[in-house]
CSV table of C-alpha atoms (C1' of nucleotides) in Angstrom, one decimal:
chain,number,residue,atom,x,y,z
D,1,MET,CA,101.0,147.1,166.3
D,2,LEU,CA,100.8,143.4,166.1
D,3,GLY,CA,99.9,140.4,164.4
D,4,SER,CA,101.4,137.0,163.2
D,5,ASN,CA,102.2,135.8,160.1
D,6,ARG,CA,102.5,132.3,161.0
D,7,GLU,CA,99.5,131.3,158.8
D,8,HIS,CA,101.0,132.9,155.8
D,9,ALA,CA,103.4,130.8,154.3
D,10,SER,CA,105.0,133.4,151.5
D,11,ASP,CA,106.7,136.3,152.9
D,12,PRO,CA,105.6,139.2,150.9
D,13,LEU,CA,107.8,141.4,152.6
D,14,GLY,CA,110.7,140.0,150.9
D,15,MET,CA,109.9,142.9,148.0
D,16,ILE,CA,110.9,145.5,150.4
D,17,GLU,CA,114.4,146.0,151.4
D,18,ALA,CA,114.8,145.7,155.2
D,19,SER,CA,117.5,146.3,157.7
D,20,LEU,CA,118.3,143.7,160.3
D,21,LYS,CA,119.5,144.6,163.5
D,22,ARG,CA,120.3,142.8,166.9
D,23,TYR,CA,119.6,143.8,170.3
D,24,GLY,CA,120.9,143.2,173.8
D,25,ARG,CA,118.7,142.4,177.0
D,26,ASP,CA,116.5,145.3,177.9
D,27,GLN,CA,118.0,147.5,175.0
D,28,GLU,CA,115.6,149.8,173.6
D,29,ILE,CA,114.4,149.2,170.0
D,30,ILE,CA,111.8,152.0,169.7
D,31,HIS,CA,111.6,154.9,172.0
D,32,GLU,CA,108.4,157.2,172.1
D,33,GLN,CA,107.4,158.1,168.5
D,34,GLU,CA,110.7,159.4,167.2
D,35,ASP,CA,111.2,155.7,165.4
D,36,SER,CA,107.8,154.2,165.1
D,37,LEU,CA,106.6,156.3,162.3
D,38,ARG,CA,109.5,155.5,160.1
D,39,HIS,CA,109.5,151.8,160.1
D,40,TRP,CA,107.7,148.4,160.4
D,41,LEU,CA,109.1,145.8,162.8
D,42,ARG,CA,109.3,142.1,162.3
D,43,ILE,CA,110.7,140.2,165.2
D,44,VAL,CA,113.2,137.7,163.6
D,45,SER,CA,114.3,136.0,166.5
D,46,GLY,CA,114.4,136.5,170.4
D,47,LEU,CA,111.2,138.4,172.2
D,48,THR,CA,110.5,142.0,172.6
D,49,ARG,CA,107.9,144.0,175.1
D,50,THR,CA,105.9,146.8,174.1
D,51,CYS,CA,105.6,148.9,177.4
D,52,VAL,CA,103.9,152.2,178.3
D,53,LEU,CA,104.8,154.0,181.4
D,54,ARG,CA,101.9,155.4,183.6
D,55,SER,CA,101.9,158.6,185.4
D,56,ASP,CA,102.0,156.8,188.5
D,57,GLY,CA,105.2,155.4,187.4
D,58,LYS,CA,103.7,151.8,187.1
D,59,ARG,CA,104.9,150.2,183.9
D,60,GLN,CA,102.2,148.4,181.8
D,61,ILE,CA,103.1,145.9,179.1
D,62,ILE,CA,100.9,146.0,176.3
D,63,ASP,CA,102.2,143.3,174.4
D,64,PHE,CA,104.7,140.4,173.8
D,65,LEU,CA,106.1,140.2,170.2
D,66,LEU,CA,107.5,136.6,169.1
D,67,PRO,CA,109.2,135.7,166.1
D,68,GLY,CA,106.8,136.5,163.2
D,69,ASP,CA,105.3,139.2,164.9
D,70,PHE,CA,104.6,142.6,163.7
D,71,PHE,CA,104.8,146.1,165.0
D,72,GLY,CA,103.8,149.4,163.9
D,73,PHE,CA,100.3,149.3,162.4
D,74,ILE,CA,99.2,152.4,164.3
D,75,ASP,CA,100.2,155.7,163.1
D,76,ASN,CA,100.3,157.7,166.2
D,77,GLY,CA,98.6,156.2,169.6
D,78,PRO,CA,97.9,158.8,172.5
D,79,TYR,CA,100.5,157.1,174.7
D,80,ALA,CA,104.0,157.0,174.6
D,81,PHE,CA,105.3,153.6,174.4
D,82,THR,CA,108.8,151.9,174.1
D,83,VAL,CA,109.9,148.5,172.4
D,84,GLU,CA,112.4,146.6,174.1
D,85,ALA,CA,114.5,143.3,173.7
D,86,VAL,CA,113.6,140.8,176.6
D,87,VAL,CA,116.2,138.4,175.8
D,88,ASP,CA,119.9,138.7,174.5
D,89,GLY,CA,120.4,138.9,171.0
D,90,THR,CA,116.8,139.9,169.8
D,91,GLN,CA,116.8,140.3,166.3
D,92,VAL,CA,114.7,142.7,164.5
D,93,ALA,CA,113.8,143.4,160.7
D,94,ARG,CA,112.9,147.1,159.8
D,95,TYR,CA,110.8,148.1,156.9
D,96,PRO,CA,110.4,151.6,155.8
D,97,ARG,CA,106.8,152.6,156.5
D,98,GLU,CA,106.3,154.6,153.6
D,99,ARG,CA,107.5,151.9,151.3
D,100,VAL,CA,104.9,149.1,153.1
D,101,LYS,CA,102.2,151.7,152.7
D,102,LEU,CA,102.6,152.3,149.2
D,103,LEU,CA,102.7,148.5,148.3
D,104,ALA,CA,99.8,147.8,150.1
D,105,ASP,CA,97.8,150.3,148.2
D,106,SER,CA,99.1,149.4,144.8
D,107,ASP,CA,99.2,145.5,145.1
D,108,PRO,CA,96.1,144.0,146.0
D,109,HIS,CA,97.9,140.9,147.0
D,110,PHE,CA,100.0,142.6,149.5
D,111,GLY,CA,97.4,144.6,150.8
D,112,ARG,CA,95.3,141.5,151.6
D,113,TRP,CA,98.0,140.1,153.3
D,114,ILE,CA,98.4,143.3,155.6
D,115,ARG,CA,94.7,143.0,156.3
D,116,GLY,CA,95.1,139.4,157.5
D,117,ILE,CA,97.7,140.4,159.8
D,118,ALA,CA,95.7,143.1,161.2
D,119,PHE,CA,92.9,140.7,161.6
D,120,ASP,CA,94.9,138.3,163.4
D,121,GLY,CA,96.0,141.1,165.7
D,122,ILE,CA,92.5,142.0,166.5
D,123,SER,CA,91.8,138.4,167.3
D,124,ARG,CA,94.5,138.0,169.7
D,125,LEU,CA,93.8,141.2,171.5
D,126,GLN,CA,90.1,140.4,171.9
D,127,GLY,CA,91.7,137.0,173.5
D,128,ARG,CA,93.6,138.9,175.8
D,129,MET,CA,90.6,140.9,176.8
D,130,LEU,CA,88.9,137.7,178.1
D,131,ALA,CA,92.1,137.0,180.0
D,132,LEU,CA,92.4,140.2,181.7
D,133,GLY,CA,88.9,140.1,182.2
D,134,SER,CA,89.0,137.1,184.4
D,135,VAL,CA,88.6,138.1,188.1
D,136,SER,CA,91.1,135.6,189.9
D,137,SER,CA,94.6,136.0,189.4
D,138,VAL,CA,95.2,132.1,188.9
D,139,GLU,CA,92.8,132.4,186.2
D,140,LYS,CA,95.0,135.4,184.7
D,141,VAL,CA,98.3,133.5,184.8
D,142,GLY,CA,96.7,130.4,183.5
D,143,ALA,CA,95.4,132.2,180.5
D,144,PHE,CA,98.7,133.7,179.9
D,145,LEU,CA,100.6,130.4,179.9
D,146,LEU,CA,97.7,129.0,177.5
D,147,GLU,CA,98.3,132.2,175.2
D,148,LEU,CA,102.2,131.6,175.2
D,149,ALA,CA,102.0,127.8,174.6
D,150,ASP,CA,99.8,128.6,171.8
D,151,ARG,CA,102.0,131.1,170.1
D,152,SER,CA,105.6,129.4,170.9
D,153,PRO,CA,107.0,126.2,169.5
D,154,GLN,CA,106.9,123.3,171.8
D,155,ASP,CA,110.0,121.5,172.3
D,156,SER,CA,109.6,117.3,171.9
D,157,ALA,CA,108.8,117.1,175.5
D,158,GLY,CA,105.7,119.4,175.4
D,159,ALA,CA,107.5,122.3,177.4
D,160,VAL,CA,107.2,126.0,176.8
D,161,SER,CA,109.7,128.3,177.7
D,162,LEU,CA,109.1,131.5,179.6
D,163,PRO,CA,111.8,134.0,178.3
D,164,MET,CA,110.3,136.9,180.6
D,165,SER,CA,110.6,137.4,184.2
D,166,ARG,CA,107.7,137.1,186.5
D,167,TYR,CA,108.1,141.1,187.1
D,168,ASP,CA,107.2,141.2,183.2
D,169,ILE,CA,104.2,139.0,183.4
D,170,ALA,CA,103.1,140.7,186.2
D,171,ASP,CA,103.2,143.9,184.3
D,172,TYR,CA,101.6,142.2,181.7
D,173,LEU,CA,98.5,141.0,183.6
D,174,GLY,CA,98.2,143.9,185.7
D,175,ILE,CA,98.9,142.1,188.9
D,176,SER,CA,101.8,142.0,191.4
D,177,ALA,CA,104.8,139.9,190.8
D,178,GLU,CA,104.5,138.1,194.1
D,179,THR,CA,101.0,137.3,193.0
D,180,VAL,CA,102.2,135.9,189.7
D,181,SER,CA,104.5,133.5,191.8
D,182,ARG,CA,101.8,132.4,194.0
D,183,ALA,CA,99.6,131.6,191.2
D,184,VAL,CA,102.4,129.4,189.5
D,185,THR,CA,102.9,127.8,192.6
D,186,LYS,CA,99.3,126.9,193.0
D,187,LEU,CA,98.9,125.8,189.6
D,188,LYS,CA,101.9,123.5,190.0
D,189,ARG,CA,100.4,122.0,193.4
D,190,GLN,CA,97.0,121.3,191.7
D,191,GLY,CA,98.9,119.4,189.3
D,192,VAL,CA,97.6,121.7,186.3
D,193,ILE,CA,101.0,122.6,185.2
D,194,HIS,CA,104.6,120.9,185.7
D,195,LEU,CA,107.7,123.2,186.3
D,196,LEU,CA,110.8,122.0,184.4
D,197,GLY,CA,112.6,124.9,185.9
D,198,THR,CA,111.6,128.5,186.9
D,199,ARG,CA,111.6,129.3,183.0
D,200,GLN,CA,110.4,126.2,181.4
D,201,VAL,CA,106.6,124.9,182.1
D,202,ARG,CA,104.9,121.9,180.8
D,203,ILE,CA,101.0,122.3,180.9
D,204,VAL,CA,99.2,118.9,181.7
D,205,ASN,CA,95.6,119.8,182.1
D,206,ARG,CA,94.8,122.2,179.4
D,207,ALA,CA,91.2,121.8,180.0
D,208,ALA,CA,91.6,123.2,183.8
D,209,LEU,CA,93.2,126.5,182.2
D,210,MET,CA,90.2,127.3,179.7
D,211,CYS,CA,88.1,128.6,182.4
Z,1,MET,CA,85.4,142.8,164.8
Z,2,LEU,CA,85.3,146.7,165.7
Z,3,GLY,CA,86.5,149.9,164.3
Z,4,SER,CA,85.3,153.4,163.8
Z,5,ASN,CA,84.7,155.3,160.4
Z,6,ARG,CA,84.3,158.7,162.0
Z,7,GLU,CA,87.7,159.9,160.1
Z,8,HIS,CA,86.4,158.5,156.9
Z,9,ALA,CA,84.3,160.6,155.4
Z,10,SER,CA,82.8,158.9,152.6
Z,11,ASP,CA,81.2,155.8,152.7
Z,12,PRO,CA,82.7,153.0,150.3
Z,13,LEU,CA,80.1,150.5,151.8
Z,14,GLY,CA,77.3,152.2,149.7
Z,15,MET,CA,78.4,150.3,146.7
Z,16,ILE,CA,77.4,147.0,148.5
Z,17,GLU,CA,73.7,146.2,149.0
Z,18,ALA,CA,72.8,146.2,152.7
Z,19,SER,CA,69.8,145.3,154.9
Z,20,LEU,CA,68.8,147.3,157.4
Z,21,LYS,CA,67.3,146.0,160.7
Z,22,ARG,CA,65.8,147.3,163.8
Z,23,TYR,CA,66.1,145.6,167.3
Z,24,GLY,CA,64.6,145.7,170.6
Z,25,ARG,CA,66.3,145.9,174.2
Z,26,ASP,CA,68.4,143.1,174.9
Z,27,GLN,CA,67.4,141.3,171.6
Z,28,GLU,CA,70.4,139.3,170.3
Z,29,ILE,CA,71.6,140.4,166.8
Z,30,ILE,CA,74.1,137.9,166.5
Z,31,HIS,CA,74.2,134.6,168.3
Z,32,GLU,CA,77.1,132.2,168.2
Z,33,GLN,CA,78.6,131.8,164.7
Z,34,GLU,CA,75.8,130.9,162.9
Z,35,ASP,CA,75.5,134.5,161.5
Z,36,SER,CA,78.9,136.1,162.0
Z,37,LEU,CA,80.2,134.3,159.1
Z,38,ARG,CA,77.5,135.7,156.9
Z,39,HIS,CA,77.6,139.2,157.5
Z,40,TRP,CA,79.4,142.4,158.3
Z,41,LEU,CA,77.6,144.5,160.7
Z,42,ARG,CA,77.7,148.4,160.8
Z,43,ILE,CA,75.7,150.1,163.8
Z,44,VAL,CA,73.6,152.7,162.4
Z,45,SER,CA,72.1,154.0,165.5
Z,46,GLY,CA,71.8,153.0,169.1
Z,47,LEU,CA,74.3,150.7,171.1
Z,48,THR,CA,75.1,147.2,170.8
Z,49,ARG,CA,77.5,144.8,173.3
Z,50,THR,CA,79.7,141.9,172.4
Z,51,CYS,CA,79.4,139.3,175.0
Z,52,VAL,CA,81.3,136.0,175.7
Z,53,LEU,CA,79.7,133.7,178.2
Z,54,ARG,CA,82.3,132.3,180.7
Z,55,SER,CA,82.2,128.6,181.4
Z,56,ASP,CA,81.7,129.7,185.2
Z,57,GLY,CA,78.7,131.6,184.2
Z,58,LYS,CA,80.0,135.1,184.5
Z,59,ARG,CA,79.4,137.2,181.3
Z,60,GLN,CA,82.3,139.3,180.0
Z,61,ILE,CA,81.5,142.2,177.6
Z,62,ILE,CA,84.3,142.5,175.0
Z,63,ASP,CA,83.2,145.7,173.4
Z,64,PHE,CA,80.6,148.3,173.2
Z,65,LEU,CA,79.5,149.3,169.6
Z,66,LEU,CA,78.5,152.7,168.8
Z,67,PRO,CA,76.9,154.4,165.9
Z,68,GLY,CA,79.6,154.1,162.9
Z,69,ASP,CA,81.6,151.2,164.5
Z,70,PHE,CA,81.8,147.8,162.4
Z,71,PHE,CA,81.8,144.3,163.6
Z,72,GLY,CA,82.8,141.1,161.4
Z,73,PHE,CA,86.4,141.2,160.8
Z,74,ILE,CA,87.2,138.0,162.7
Z,75,ASP,CA,86.6,134.6,160.9
Z,76,ASN,CA,85.9,132.7,163.9
Z,77,GLY,CA,87.2,133.3,167.2
Z,78,PRO,CA,87.9,130.5,169.6
Z,79,TYR,CA,85.0,131.8,171.9
Z,80,ALA,CA,81.4,131.9,171.4
Z,81,PHE,CA,79.9,135.4,171.5
Z,82,THR,CA,76.6,137.0,171.0
Z,83,VAL,CA,76.0,140.7,169.9
Z,84,GLU,CA,73.0,142.0,171.5
Z,85,ALA,CA,71.1,145.6,171.4
Z,86,VAL,CA,71.6,147.6,174.3
Z,87,VAL,CA,68.9,150.2,173.9
Z,88,ASP,CA,65.5,150.1,172.2
Z,89,GLY,CA,65.6,150.4,168.5
Z,90,THR,CA,69.2,150.0,167.8
Z,91,GLN,CA,69.6,149.9,163.8
Z,92,VAL,CA,72.1,147.7,162.2
Z,93,ALA,CA,73.3,147.5,158.7
Z,94,ARG,CA,74.0,144.1,157.5
Z,95,TYR,CA,76.3,143.6,154.4
Z,96,PRO,CA,77.3,140.2,152.8
Z,97,ARG,CA,80.7,139.0,154.2
Z,98,GLU,CA,81.9,137.7,150.8
Z,99,ARG,CA,80.8,140.9,148.8
Z,100,VAL,CA,82.9,142.8,151.1
Z,101,LYS,CA,86.1,140.4,151.0
Z,102,LEU,CA,85.7,140.4,147.0
Z,103,LEU,CA,85.5,144.4,147.0
Z,104,ALA,CA,88.3,144.6,149.2
Z,105,ASP,CA,90.6,142.5,147.1
Z,106,SER,CA,89.7,143.9,143.9
Z,107,ASP,CA,89.2,147.7,144.6
Z,108,PRO,CA,92.5,149.1,146.2
Z,109,HIS,CA,90.6,152.3,147.5
Z,110,PHE,CA,88.2,150.0,149.4
Z,111,GLY,CA,90.8,147.7,150.6
Z,112,ARG,CA,92.9,150.5,152.0
Z,113,TRP,CA,89.7,151.9,153.7
Z,114,ILE,CA,89.3,148.4,155.3
Z,115,ARG,CA,92.8,148.3,156.4
Z,116,GLY,CA,92.3,151.8,158.0
Z,117,ILE,CA,89.2,150.4,160.0
Z,118,ALA,CA,91.1,147.5,161.2
Z,119,PHE,CA,94.2,149.8,162.5
Z,120,ASP,CA,91.4,152.0,164.2
Z,121,GLY,CA,90.1,149.1,165.9
Z,122,ILE,CA,93.7,147.8,167.0
Z,123,SER,CA,94.5,151.2,168.4
Z,124,ARG,CA,91.3,151.3,170.5
Z,125,LEU,CA,91.6,147.8,171.5
Z,126,GLN,CA,95.0,148.9,173.0
Z,127,GLY,CA,93.7,151.8,174.8
Z,128,ARG,CA,91.3,149.5,176.7
Z,129,MET,CA,94.0,147.0,177.4
Z,130,LEU,CA,95.7,150.0,179.4
Z,131,ALA,CA,92.5,150.6,180.9
Z,132,LEU,CA,91.8,147.3,182.2
Z,133,GLY,CA,95.6,147.1,183.1
Z,134,SER,CA,94.7,149.6,185.9
Z,135,VAL,CA,95.0,148.6,189.3
Z,136,SER,CA,92.6,150.3,190.9
Z,137,SER,CA,88.6,150.1,190.2
Z,138,VAL,CA,88.3,153.9,190.4
Z,139,GLU,CA,90.8,154.3,187.6
Z,140,LYS,CA,89.1,151.7,185.6
Z,141,VAL,CA,85.8,153.5,185.7
Z,142,GLY,CA,87.7,156.8,184.9
Z,143,ALA,CA,89.3,155.2,181.9
Z,144,PHE,CA,86.0,153.8,180.7
Z,145,LEU,CA,84.0,157.5,181.2
Z,146,LEU,CA,87.1,158.9,179.1
Z,147,GLU,CA,86.8,156.5,176.4
Z,148,LEU,CA,83.2,156.8,176.2
Z,149,ALA,CA,83.2,160.4,176.0
Z,150,ASP,CA,85.8,160.7,173.2
Z,151,ARG,CA,83.8,158.3,171.0
Z,152,SER,CA,80.4,159.7,171.7
Z,153,PRO,CA,78.8,162.8,170.5
Z,154,GLN,CA,78.4,165.6,173.3
Z,155,ASP,CA,75.8,167.7,173.8
Z,156,SER,CA,75.9,171.2,174.0
Z,157,ALA,CA,76.4,171.2,177.8
Z,158,GLY,CA,79.4,168.8,177.4
Z,159,ALA,CA,77.3,166.1,178.8
Z,160,VAL,CA,77.9,162.3,177.7
Z,161,SER,CA,75.0,159.7,177.9
Z,162,LEU,CA,75.4,156.6,179.6
Z,163,PRO,CA,73.1,154.2,177.6
Z,164,MET,CA,74.4,151.0,179.3
Z,165,SER,CA,73.4,149.8,182.9
Z,166,ARG,CA,75.9,149.6,186.0
Z,167,TYR,CA,75.8,146.1,185.4
Z,168,ASP,CA,77.0,146.3,181.8
Z,169,ILE,CA,79.7,148.5,182.8
Z,170,ALA,CA,80.9,146.0,185.3
Z,171,ASP,CA,80.9,143.5,182.9
Z,172,TYR,CA,83.1,145.2,180.6
Z,173,LEU,CA,85.6,146.4,183.3
Z,174,GLY,CA,85.7,142.9,185.1
Z,175,ILE,CA,84.4,144.5,188.4
Z,176,SER,CA,81.4,144.1,190.2
Z,177,ALA,CA,78.5,146.3,189.9
Z,178,GLU,CA,78.6,147.8,193.1
Z,179,THR,CA,82.3,148.5,192.8
Z,180,VAL,CA,81.2,150.7,189.8
Z,181,SER,CA,78.6,152.4,191.6
Z,182,ARG,CA,80.8,153.3,194.5
Z,183,ALA,CA,83.9,154.3,192.0
Z,184,VAL,CA,81.3,156.8,190.3
Z,185,THR,CA,80.1,158.2,193.8
Z,186,LYS,CA,83.8,158.7,194.4
Z,187,LEU,CA,84.5,160.5,191.5
Z,188,LYS,CA,81.4,162.6,191.9
Z,189,ARG,CA,82.3,163.6,195.3
Z,190,GLN,CA,86.1,164.4,194.3
Z,191,GLY,CA,84.4,166.9,191.8
Z,192,VAL,CA,86.2,165.1,189.0
Z,193,ILE,CA,82.8,164.4,187.3
Z,194,HIS,CA,79.2,166.0,187.7
Z,195,LEU,CA,76.1,163.6,187.4
Z,196,LEU,CA,73.0,165.0,185.6
Z,197,GLY,CA,71.3,161.8,186.5
Z,198,THR,CA,72.0,158.2,186.8
Z,199,ARG,CA,72.7,157.8,182.9
Z,200,GLN,CA,74.0,161.4,182.3
Z,201,VAL,CA,77.5,162.5,183.1
Z,202,ARG,CA,79.7,165.8,182.5
Z,203,ILE,CA,83.4,165.3,182.7
Z,204,VAL,CA,84.6,168.3,184.8
Z,205,ASN,CA,88.4,167.4,185.5
Z,206,ARG,CA,89.6,165.6,182.4
Z,207,ALA,CA,93.2,165.5,183.7
Z,208,ALA,CA,92.4,163.7,187.1
Z,209,LEU,CA,90.8,160.9,184.8
Z,210,MET,CA,93.9,160.4,182.7
Z,211,CYS,CA,96.1,158.6,185.3
S,1,DC,C1',133.2,131.9,196.0
S,2,DG,C1',130.7,136.1,196.1
S,3,DT,C1',127.4,139.3,194.2
S,4,DA,C1',123.4,140.8,192.0
S,5,DG,C1',119.4,139.7,190.3
S,6,DT,C1',115.4,136.7,190.4
S,7,DC,C1',112.1,133.9,192.5
S,8,DT,C1',109.4,132.4,196.3
S,9,DT,C1',107.2,132.7,200.7
S,10,DG,C1',105.3,135.0,204.9
S,11,DA,C1',102.7,138.6,207.8
S,12,DG,C1',99.7,142.5,207.9
S,13,DT,C1',96.8,145.8,205.3
S,14,DA,C1',94.1,147.7,201.9
S,15,DT,C1',90.8,146.8,198.2
S,16,DC,C1',87.3,144.5,196.1
S,17,DC,C1',83.5,141.0,196.2
S,18,DT,C1',79.4,138.9,198.1
S,19,DC,C1',75.4,139.3,200.5
S,20,DA,C1',71.8,142.2,201.9
S,21,DA,C1',68.7,146.1,202.6
S,22,DC,C1',66.7,150.1,200.9
S,23,DG,C1',65.2,153.7,197.7
S,24,DA,C1',63.8,155.5,193.1
S,25,DG,C1',61.8,155.3,188.6
S,26,DG,C1',59.1,153.1,185.1
S,27,DG,C1',55.5,149.9,183.3
S,28,DT,C1',51.0,147.4,184.2
S,29,DG,C1',46.8,146.0,185.6
S,30,DG,C1',43.1,146.9,188.4
O,1,DC,C1',44.6,157.3,188.8
O,2,DC,C1',46.9,154.7,191.9
O,3,DA,C1',48.6,150.4,194.1
O,4,DC,C1',51.8,147.1,193.0
O,5,DC,C1',55.7,144.9,191.1
O,6,DC,C1',60.4,144.7,189.0
O,7,DT,C1',64.6,146.6,187.5
O,8,DC,C1',68.2,149.5,188.4
O,9,DG,C1',71.2,152.0,191.5
O,10,DT,C1',73.1,152.7,195.9
O,11,DT,C1',75.1,152.3,200.4
O,12,DG,C1',76.4,149.1,204.3
O,13,DA,C1',78.8,144.9,206.5
O,14,DG,C1',81.7,141.0,206.4
O,15,DG,C1',84.7,138.1,204.2
O,16,DA,C1',88.0,136.9,200.6
O,17,DT,C1',91.6,138.1,197.6
O,18,DA,C1',95.6,140.7,196.1
O,19,DC,C1',99.1,144.3,197.4
O,20,DT,C1',102.7,146.0,200.0
O,21,DC,C1',106.7,145.5,202.7
O,22,DA,C1',110.0,142.3,204.0
O,23,DA,C1',112.9,138.4,204.4
O,24,DG,C1',115.1,134.1,202.5
O,25,DA,C1',116.6,130.7,198.8
O,26,DC,C1',117.8,129.9,194.2
O,27,DT,C1',120.2,131.1,190.0
O,28,DA,C1',123.6,133.1,186.7
O,29,DC,C1',127.9,135.1,186.1
O,30,DG,C1',131.9,137.3,187.1
DNA sequence: CGTAGTCTTGAGTATCCTCAACGAGGGTGG
DNA sequence: CCACCCTCGTTGAGGATACTCAAGACTACG
């Protein structure tokens, strides 16, 4: 359902015919299971979020997918989810699921590549587990900023962009949007981070976020 | 780092020579990275917990491993962890990591089996993500009981055993042990669960826990 | 320039954590 | 065999943290 290929220089998926599609802000890429069974997804540009709607009406964001990340490992989870574009012009490549599966089974090199992606995904999920296990909301927001910084390309000034809203971050961390805002303000006042705008942040004291 | 093989009837690992070892309660099976790099682990009987010690001294339990579960996918995470036996007489099989890797690369059938385990692990981690994303502590404890019930063998009376202490559950869910206790009491009073003892629970109203 | 969405901040309330006490087993040693 | 101790589980009281509701500030965009 997730993973990164940034460490894997070559692109074995080039052997499989893909369709590239462009999505607008908040547009649904996958709804329920109707599509997930038929395709693997790879984010080409932009940002997507994977959401689950709880029975109490609250939205939970399972994951953000950055360029290079994959979606579609899982055959069929017990929960109904959607994948949506967060920013305008998000581009997604779709690979026929059956072709991926067949190639993984027949080509050892490709199979190993898939395993690498799956292991990366597990590693990243466990990192998130630690972030969510933090008690304080400031720690959660700090861990989120660190994770995003490590996954995003930094610009020359060392700034990281936050393409998602405070509400998205809140649903990702399981806290309220107001608490996210207060945590960011607190980190700024402590000098741990520096805000270049509401959606642009520079991490000043990395060690302070590593708690 | 985790996964289940209950859906995979055959045992491809039988092709690899393993060493079986027995551990006492709270005994360390893996400490830091000194051992994790050299072996894959498979829980044969009993229960283990995977812990991370935070810099603030708090212990975070990343995962509980039940019989049939695996450990050792990840080459080297950024965090120092330990794997410990939760109950006396926990049995663990150790497989040389290099042998597993070589067999996965050379044997397509075995490689596919490994992928299945990894995908199962991702699926389970995402389920936990939802549980941890719950706002209320009662929901978290309820989700934990459901997860445990689905992973554990039930006895004839439909009861599930809780081999771990309230403190373990607390560190797993990121809440305090007292809050775990209060949540269990509340669920009991609401008639959602039935306690046959402090370490034995029967789920009466499954739907009520599915929130 | 107005409007809608986003972000921040404030006030009051609910939830959870911390500290503490107490009871129930289980094991050990006298 | 029993007193003792130790851990675990539960419950209570007070304080800290986060949520909810609300209002105001900022931004993007038509």
